[in-house]
PDB file of C-alpha atoms in Angstrom:
ATOM      1  CA  LEU A  30      -6.566 198.004  30.269  1.00 36.00           C
ATOM      2  CA  THR A  31      -6.189 194.239  30.391  1.00 34.00           C
ATOM      3  CA  LEU A  32      -6.913 191.882  27.531  1.00 34.00           C
ATOM      4  CA  GLY A  33      -8.740 189.495  29.794  1.00 35.00           C
ATOM      5  CA  CYS A  34     -11.578 191.966  30.111  1.00 41.00           C
ATOM      6  CA  PHE A  35     -12.451 191.474  26.463  1.00 39.00           C
ATOM      7  CA  LEU A  36     -12.688 187.721  26.762  1.00 35.00           C
ATOM      8  CA  ASN A  37     -15.611 187.888  29.169  1.00 36.00           C
ATOM      9  CA  PRO A  38     -18.827 188.817  27.319  1.00 38.00           C
ATOM     10  CA  GLU A  39     -20.370 190.185  30.519  1.00 38.00           C
ATOM     11  CA  PHE A  40     -17.559 192.677  31.005  1.00 37.00           C
ATOM     12  CA  THR A  41     -18.018 196.359  30.269  1.00 40.00           C
ATOM     13  CA  LEU A  42     -14.944 198.501  29.917  1.00 47.00           C
ATOM     14  CA  GLY A  43     -14.283 200.302  33.156  1.00 44.00           C
ATOM     15  CA  GLN A  44     -12.532 203.438  32.039  1.00 43.00           C
ATOM     16  CA  SER A  45     -13.476 206.483  30.064  1.00 43.00           C
ATOM     17  CA  SER A  46     -11.034 205.978  27.207  1.00 49.00           C
ATOM     18  CA  ILE A  47      -9.111 203.063  25.795  1.00 60.00           C
ATOM     19  CA  SER A  48      -5.694 204.745  25.723  1.00 61.00           C
ATOM     20  CA  ASP A  49      -4.102 206.620  28.612  1.00 66.00           C
ATOM     21  CA  ASN A  50      -2.146 208.907  26.243  1.00 71.00           C
ATOM     22  CA  PRO A  51      -4.170 212.067  25.502  1.00 76.00           C
ATOM     23  CA  ASN A  52      -2.513 212.398  22.066  1.00 81.00           C
ATOM     24  CA  THR A  53      -3.463 208.891  20.947  1.00 90.00           C
ATOM     25  CA  ILE A  54      -6.208 208.511  18.377  1.00 93.00           C
ATOM     26  CA  THR A  55      -8.170 205.327  18.980  1.00 94.00           C
ATOM     27  CA  PHE A  56     -10.132 203.759  16.158  1.00 96.00           C
ATOM     28  CA  ILE A  57     -12.652 201.066  17.096  1.00 97.00           C
ATOM     29  CA  LEU A  58     -13.613 199.252  13.911  1.00 97.00           C
ATOM     30  CA  VAL A  59     -16.391 196.691  13.594  1.00 98.00           C
ATOM     31  CA  ARG A  60     -18.240 195.076  10.777  1.00 97.00           C
ATOM     32  CA  HIS A  61     -21.993 195.580  10.819  1.00 98.00           C
ATOM     33  CA  ALA A  62     -23.882 192.967  12.816  1.00 98.00           C
ATOM     34  CA  GLU A  63     -25.832 190.089  11.257  1.00 98.00           C
ATOM     35  CA  LYS A  64     -28.177 191.178   8.486  1.00 97.00           C
ATOM     36  CA  ALA A  65     -31.750 190.037   7.887  1.00 98.00           C
ATOM     37  CA  ASP A  66     -31.134 188.995   4.272  1.00 97.00           C
ATOM     38  CA  ASN A  67     -28.870 189.640   1.296  1.00 94.00           C
ATOM     39  CA  SER A  68     -30.770 192.566  -0.182  1.00 96.00           C
ATOM     40  CA  PRO A  69     -28.582 195.641  -0.800  1.00 94.00           C
ATOM     41  CA  ASN A  70     -29.896 197.836   2.042  1.00 96.00           C
ATOM     42  CA  THR A  71     -31.219 195.257   4.465  1.00 97.00           C
ATOM     43  CA  ASN A  72     -31.828 195.775   8.166  1.00 98.00           C
ATOM     44  CA  LEU A  73     -30.274 193.836  11.021  1.00 99.00           C
ATOM     45  CA  SER A  74     -31.695 190.448  11.908  1.00 98.00           C
ATOM     46  CA  GLU A  75     -32.723 189.688  15.503  1.00 98.00           C
ATOM     47  CA  ALA A  76     -29.260 188.192  16.059  1.00 98.00           C
ATOM     48  CA  GLY A  77     -27.773 191.375  14.604  1.00 98.00           C
ATOM     49  CA  LYS A  78     -29.800 193.561  16.953  1.00 98.00           C
ATOM     50  CA  SER A  79     -28.547 191.484  19.892  1.00 98.00           C
ATOM     51  CA  ARG A  80     -24.959 191.871  18.688  1.00 98.00           C
ATOM     52  CA  ALA A  81     -25.388 195.646  18.281  1.00 98.00           C
ATOM     53  CA  GLN A  82     -26.653 195.821  21.865  1.00 98.00           C
ATOM     54  CA  ALA A  83     -23.667 193.717  22.979  1.00 98.00           C
ATOM     55  CA  LEU A  84     -21.367 196.237  21.289  1.00 98.00           C
ATOM     56  CA  ALA A  85     -23.042 199.077  23.166  1.00 98.00           C
ATOM     57  CA  LYS A  86     -22.709 197.176  26.443  1.00 97.00           C
ATOM     58  CA  LEU A  87     -19.030 196.474  25.802  1.00 96.00           C
ATOM     59  CA  LEU A  88     -18.397 200.149  25.040  1.00 97.00           C
ATOM     60  CA  SER A  89     -20.717 201.537  27.723  1.00 95.00           C
ATOM     61  CA  LYS A  90     -17.893 203.001  29.827  1.00 92.00           C
ATOM     62  CA  VAL A  91     -15.773 204.152  26.894  1.00 94.00           C
ATOM     63  CA  LYS A  92     -16.137 207.757  25.788  1.00 94.00           C
ATOM     64  CA  VAL A  93     -16.700 207.480  22.056  1.00 97.00           C
ATOM     65  CA  ASP A  94     -16.206 210.904  20.484  1.00 97.00           C
ATOM     66  CA  ALA A  95     -17.402 210.245  16.930  1.00 98.00           C
ATOM     67  CA  ILE A  96     -19.191 207.493  15.014  1.00 98.00           C
ATOM     68  CA  TYR A  97     -18.886 206.870  11.283  1.00 96.00           C
ATOM     69  CA  THR A  98     -20.861 204.345   9.242  1.00 96.00           C
ATOM     70  CA  THR A  99     -21.745 203.839   5.622  1.00 94.00           C
ATOM     71  CA  SER A 100     -25.194 204.972   4.538  1.00 94.00           C
ATOM     72  CA  LEU A 101     -26.581 201.431   4.626  1.00 96.00           C
ATOM     73  CA  ASN A 102     -29.182 200.512   7.243  1.00 98.00           C
ATOM     74  CA  ARG A 103     -27.209 197.615   8.712  1.00 98.00           C
ATOM     75  CA  THR A 104     -24.161 199.738   9.580  1.00 98.00           C
ATOM     76  CA  GLN A 105     -26.236 202.554  11.047  1.00 98.00           C
ATOM     77  CA  GLN A 106     -28.352 200.133  13.083  1.00 99.00           C
ATOM     78  CA  THR A 107     -25.182 198.482  14.428  1.00 99.00           C
ATOM     79  CA  ALA A 108     -23.972 201.867  15.706  1.00 99.00           C
ATOM     80  CA  GLN A 109     -27.359 203.093  16.954  1.00 98.00           C
ATOM     81  CA  TRP A 110     -27.097 202.050  20.628  1.00 98.00           C
ATOM     82  CA  VAL A 111     -23.515 203.295  20.964  1.00 98.00           C
ATOM     83  CA  ALA A 112     -24.573 206.627  19.445  1.00 99.00           C
ATOM     84  CA  GLU A 113     -27.484 206.943  21.863  1.00 98.00           C
ATOM     85  CA  GLN A 114     -25.412 206.211  24.964  1.00 97.00           C
ATOM     86  CA  ASN A 115     -22.815 208.801  23.873  1.00 97.00           C
ATOM     87  CA  ASN A 116     -25.359 211.391  22.671  1.00 98.00           C
ATOM     88  CA  LEU A 117     -23.753 211.367  19.228  1.00 98.00           C
ATOM     89  CA  LYS A 118     -25.086 211.746  15.731  1.00 99.00           C
ATOM     90  CA  ILE A 119     -23.969 209.026  13.351  1.00 98.00           C
ATOM     91  CA  GLN A 120     -21.907 210.485  10.522  1.00 97.00           C
ATOM     92  CA  THR A 121     -21.725 208.701   7.188  1.00 94.00           C
ATOM     93  CA  TYR A 122     -18.786 208.049   4.922  1.00 88.00           C
ATOM     94  CA  ASP A 123     -18.829 207.000   1.294  1.00 81.00           C
ATOM     95  CA  MET A 124     -17.731 203.370   1.133  1.00 72.00           C
ATOM     96  CA  ASP A 125     -16.585 203.947  -2.450  1.00 67.00           C
ATOM     97  CA  SER A 126     -14.314 206.828  -1.435  1.00 59.00           C
ATOM     98  CA  LYS A 127     -10.571 206.543  -1.240  1.00 53.00           C
ATOM     99  CA  PHE A 128      -9.979 205.028   2.190  1.00 58.00           C
ATOM    100  CA  PRO A 129      -6.479 206.409   2.770  1.00 60.00           C
ATOM    101  CA  THR A 130      -7.891 209.896   2.451  1.00 71.00           C
ATOM    102  CA  MET A 131     -10.769 209.069   4.786  1.00 80.00           C
ATOM    103  CA  THR A 132      -8.651 207.626   7.593  1.00 80.00           C
ATOM    104  CA  ASP A 133      -6.134 210.464   7.311  1.00 82.00           C
ATOM    105  CA  LYS A 134      -8.916 213.046   7.498  1.00 86.00           C
ATOM    106  CA  LEU A 135     -10.510 211.346  10.502  1.00 88.00           C
ATOM    107  CA  ALA A 136      -7.166 211.160  12.307  1.00 86.00           C
ATOM    108  CA  LYS A 137      -6.616 214.892  11.802  1.00 88.00           C
ATOM    109  CA  LYS A 138     -10.189 215.867  12.638  1.00 91.00           C
ATOM    110  CA  HIS A 139     -10.366 213.767  15.819  1.00 93.00           C
ATOM    111  CA  ALA A 140      -6.823 214.001  17.217  1.00 90.00           C
ATOM    112  CA  GLY A 141      -6.664 212.501  20.699  1.00 92.00           C
ATOM    113  CA  LYS A 142     -10.195 211.090  20.428  1.00 95.00           C
ATOM    114  CA  THR A 143     -11.909 207.701  20.150  1.00 96.00           C
ATOM    115  CA  ILE A 144     -13.705 207.005  16.883  1.00 96.00           C
ATOM    116  CA  LEU A 145     -16.070 204.117  16.141  1.00 98.00           C
ATOM    117  CA  ILE A 146     -16.188 203.043  12.487  1.00 96.00           C
ATOM    118  CA  VAL A 147     -18.822 200.522  11.418  1.00 97.00           C
ATOM    119  CA  GLY A 148     -18.156 199.074   7.997  1.00 94.00           C
ATOM    120  CA  HIS A 149     -18.224 195.952   5.895  1.00 94.00           C
ATOM    121  CA  SER A 150     -16.105 192.846   5.388  1.00 94.00           C
ATOM    122  CA  ASN A 151     -14.551 194.474   2.315  1.00 90.00           C
ATOM    123  CA  THR A 152     -14.045 198.000   3.711  1.00 88.00           C
ATOM    124  CA  LEU A 153     -12.640 197.444   7.206  1.00 91.00           C
ATOM    125  CA  PRO A 154      -9.516 195.552   6.054  1.00 92.00           C
ATOM    126  CA  VAL A 155      -8.621 198.495   3.790  1.00 88.00           C
ATOM    127  CA  ASN A 156      -8.993 200.949   6.676  1.00 88.00           C
ATOM    128  CA  ILE A 157      -7.016 198.753   9.058  1.00 92.00           C
ATOM    129  CA  ALA A 158      -4.241 198.233   6.491  1.00 91.00           C
ATOM    130  CA  ARG A 159      -4.011 201.975   5.926  1.00 89.00           C
ATOM    131  CA  LEU A 160      -3.704 202.649   9.638  1.00 90.00           C
ATOM    132  CA  THR A 161      -1.415 199.754  10.617  1.00 93.00           C
ATOM    133  CA  LYS A 162       0.262 198.545   7.397  1.00 91.00           C
ATOM    134  CA  LYS A 163      -1.039 195.060   8.321  1.00 93.00           C
ATOM    135  CA  GLU A 164      -3.092 193.034   5.866  1.00 93.00           C
ATOM    136  CA  LEU A 165      -6.059 191.030   7.105  1.00 93.00           C
ATOM    137  CA  SER A 166      -9.327 189.698   5.821  1.00 93.00           C
ATOM    138  CA  ILE A 167     -12.755 189.332   7.362  1.00 94.00           C
ATOM    139  CA  PRO A 168     -14.724 186.278   6.233  1.00 95.00           C
ATOM    140  CA  GLU A 169     -18.222 187.028   4.960  1.00 94.00           C
ATOM    141  CA  SER A 170     -19.613 184.728   7.675  1.00 95.00           C
ATOM    142  CA  GLU A 171     -18.014 186.587  10.631  1.00 96.00           C
ATOM    143  CA  PHE A 172     -19.776 189.440  12.407  1.00 97.00           C
ATOM    144  CA  ASP A 173     -18.055 189.312  15.818  1.00 97.00           C
ATOM    145  CA  ASN A 174     -14.694 190.944  15.137  1.00 97.00           C
ATOM    146  CA  LEU A 175     -13.780 194.154  16.903  1.00 97.00           C
ATOM    147  CA  PHE A 176     -10.523 195.874  16.032  1.00 97.00           C
ATOM    148  CA  ILE A 177      -8.893 198.559  18.146  1.00 96.00           C
ATOM    149  CA  VAL A 178      -6.184 200.604  16.474  1.00 95.00           C
ATOM    150  CA  ASN A 179      -4.235 203.064  18.582  1.00 94.00           C
ATOM    151  CA  LEU A 180      -2.440 205.654  16.454  1.00 93.00           C
ATOM    152  CA  TYR A 181       0.250 207.294  18.565  1.00 91.00           C
ATOM    153  CA  ASP A 182       1.667 210.770  18.072  1.00 87.00           C
ATOM    154  CA  ASP A 183       4.960 209.283  16.793  1.00 89.00           C
ATOM    155  CA  ASP A 184       2.957 207.567  13.975  1.00 85.00           C
ATOM    156  CA  THR A 185       3.380 204.091  15.447  1.00 92.00           C
ATOM    157  CA  THR A 186       0.286 201.947  15.822  1.00 93.00           C
ATOM    158  CA  GLN A 187      -1.025 199.120  17.934  1.00 94.00           C
ATOM    159  CA  LEU A 188      -3.670 196.703  16.648  1.00 95.00           C
ATOM    160  CA  LEU A 189      -5.817 194.550  18.897  1.00 95.00           C
ATOM    161  CA  GLN A 190      -8.370 192.121  17.461  1.00 95.00           C
ATOM    162  CA  LEU A 191     -11.145 190.879  19.736  1.00 95.00           C
ATOM    163  CA  LYS A 192     -14.415 188.975  19.529  1.00 96.00           C
ATOM    164  CA  TYR A 193     -17.653 190.268  21.017  1.00 95.00           C
ATOM    165  CA  GLY A 194     -21.283 189.228  21.387  1.00 92.00           C
ATOM    166  CA  ASP A 195     -22.694 185.719  21.204  1.00 80.00           C
TER     167      ASP A 195
END
């Protein structure tokens, strides 16, 4: 897998999984796409729908094994196209739950698999920090970040941050 492939918005990943190691757990973490307004359970805007489709296109050749979102419309709508192309049901997680427990449970439940997590600007950094021990923040105005965390069987991790969509 080359990094250059992610820099071209027309590129779709050309392999079935992101890691070549069958014991590696791969987390793909994205913030929900652009929202229509600031109401608590708003839908995606037209720009958000386009970004969600861009996510599906980017991941079209990646075998995603499980998808987790919060219960809010905007996260579920962001994951919708990826779920459809992988014939998966979107599973929800409680965004008020203890994140270390959640990521640990997902890692055990989906060992050797690729998991898409769609969250929020305040939830993804907590998940990423738990997995990688690296602190980061996601500005409220940014919707184009995609994080890939490979969790290897020796408990080491690799974090890759990319941009996607227009």
